[in-house]
Amino acid sequence: MSLSAKIMEDLKTAMRAKDTVALEALRAIKSEILLAQTATGSKEEISADDEIKLLQKLVKTRKDSAKIFAEQNRLDLAEPELAQIAVIEKFLPEQLSEAEVEAVIAKIIVETGATGIASMGKVMGLAAAQLGGTAEGKTISTIVKKLLV
């Protein structure tokens, strides 16, 4: 079942349950999918990799917003953002722990023979391709920097 179909099913369920937080998050996902489809100039389904990137972008945006709201002592605004993150993350593959990400990156560094921060781009590209969807880019970047320095 495609992401669009899953979203539509969950949207109907959320409407019946009158779950406003889930509705907001699901409508945001649906909107982003439609924007991505129309950006390519076709009504075809977007690829699974693009769907994962899209969902990660939505989660990152909400995390950033929640952090800003929390810093400004606006917990009334931060809580819905965090609740929406939980809804969106249901559609993402299970995230790897930092230790698992570090092990994969260490293996990539050994295989490529990368040394020093100058090799960061090469390692980041391979790591992002290998870990796509299972780890945040910021986490990957932090670990690569730590291991290459």
PDB file of C-alpha atoms in Angstrom, residues 109 112-126 141 144-149:
ATOM      1  CA  ILE A 109      35.327   5.215   6.718  1.00  0.00           C
ATOM      2  CA  THR A 112      36.875   4.189   1.724  1.00  0.00           C
ATOM      3  CA  GLY A 113      40.095   4.867   3.596  1.00  0.00           C
ATOM      4  CA  ALA A 114      38.856   8.352   4.437  1.00  0.00           C
ATOM      5  CA  THR A 115      41.044  10.443   6.724  1.00  0.00           C
ATOM      6  CA  GLY A 116      40.602  13.972   7.975  1.00  0.00           C
ATOM      7  CA  ILE A 117      37.759  16.407   7.616  1.00  0.00           C
ATOM      8  CA  ALA A 118      38.511  16.855   3.888  1.00  0.00           C
ATOM      9  CA  SER A 119      36.882  13.449   3.261  1.00  0.00           C
ATOM     10  CA  MET A 120      33.668  14.439   5.007  1.00  0.00           C
ATOM     11  CA  GLY A 121      31.673  15.033   1.799  1.00  0.00           C
ATOM     12  CA  LYS A 122      32.570  11.630   0.403  1.00  0.00           C
ATOM     13  CA  VAL A 123      31.674   9.844   3.646  1.00  0.00           C
ATOM     14  CA  MET A 124      28.472  11.880   4.105  1.00  0.00           C
ATOM     15  CA  GLY A 125      27.282  10.967   0.611  1.00  0.00           C
ATOM     16  CA  LEU A 126      27.831   7.260   1.149  1.00  0.00           C
ATOM     17  CA  SER A 141      26.866  14.719  10.137  1.00  0.00           C
ATOM     18  CA  VAL A 144      31.036  11.752  10.705  1.00  0.00           C
ATOM     19  CA  LYS A 145      32.723  14.881  12.091  1.00  0.00           C
ATOM     20  CA  LYS A 146      33.495  13.103  15.339  1.00  0.00           C
ATOM     21  CA  LEU A 147      35.037  10.087  13.607  1.00  0.00           C
ATOM     22  CA  LEU A 148      37.030  12.021  10.997  1.00  0.00           C
ATOM     23  CA  VAL A 149      38.669  14.521  13.333  1.00  0.00           C
TER      24      VAL A 149
END
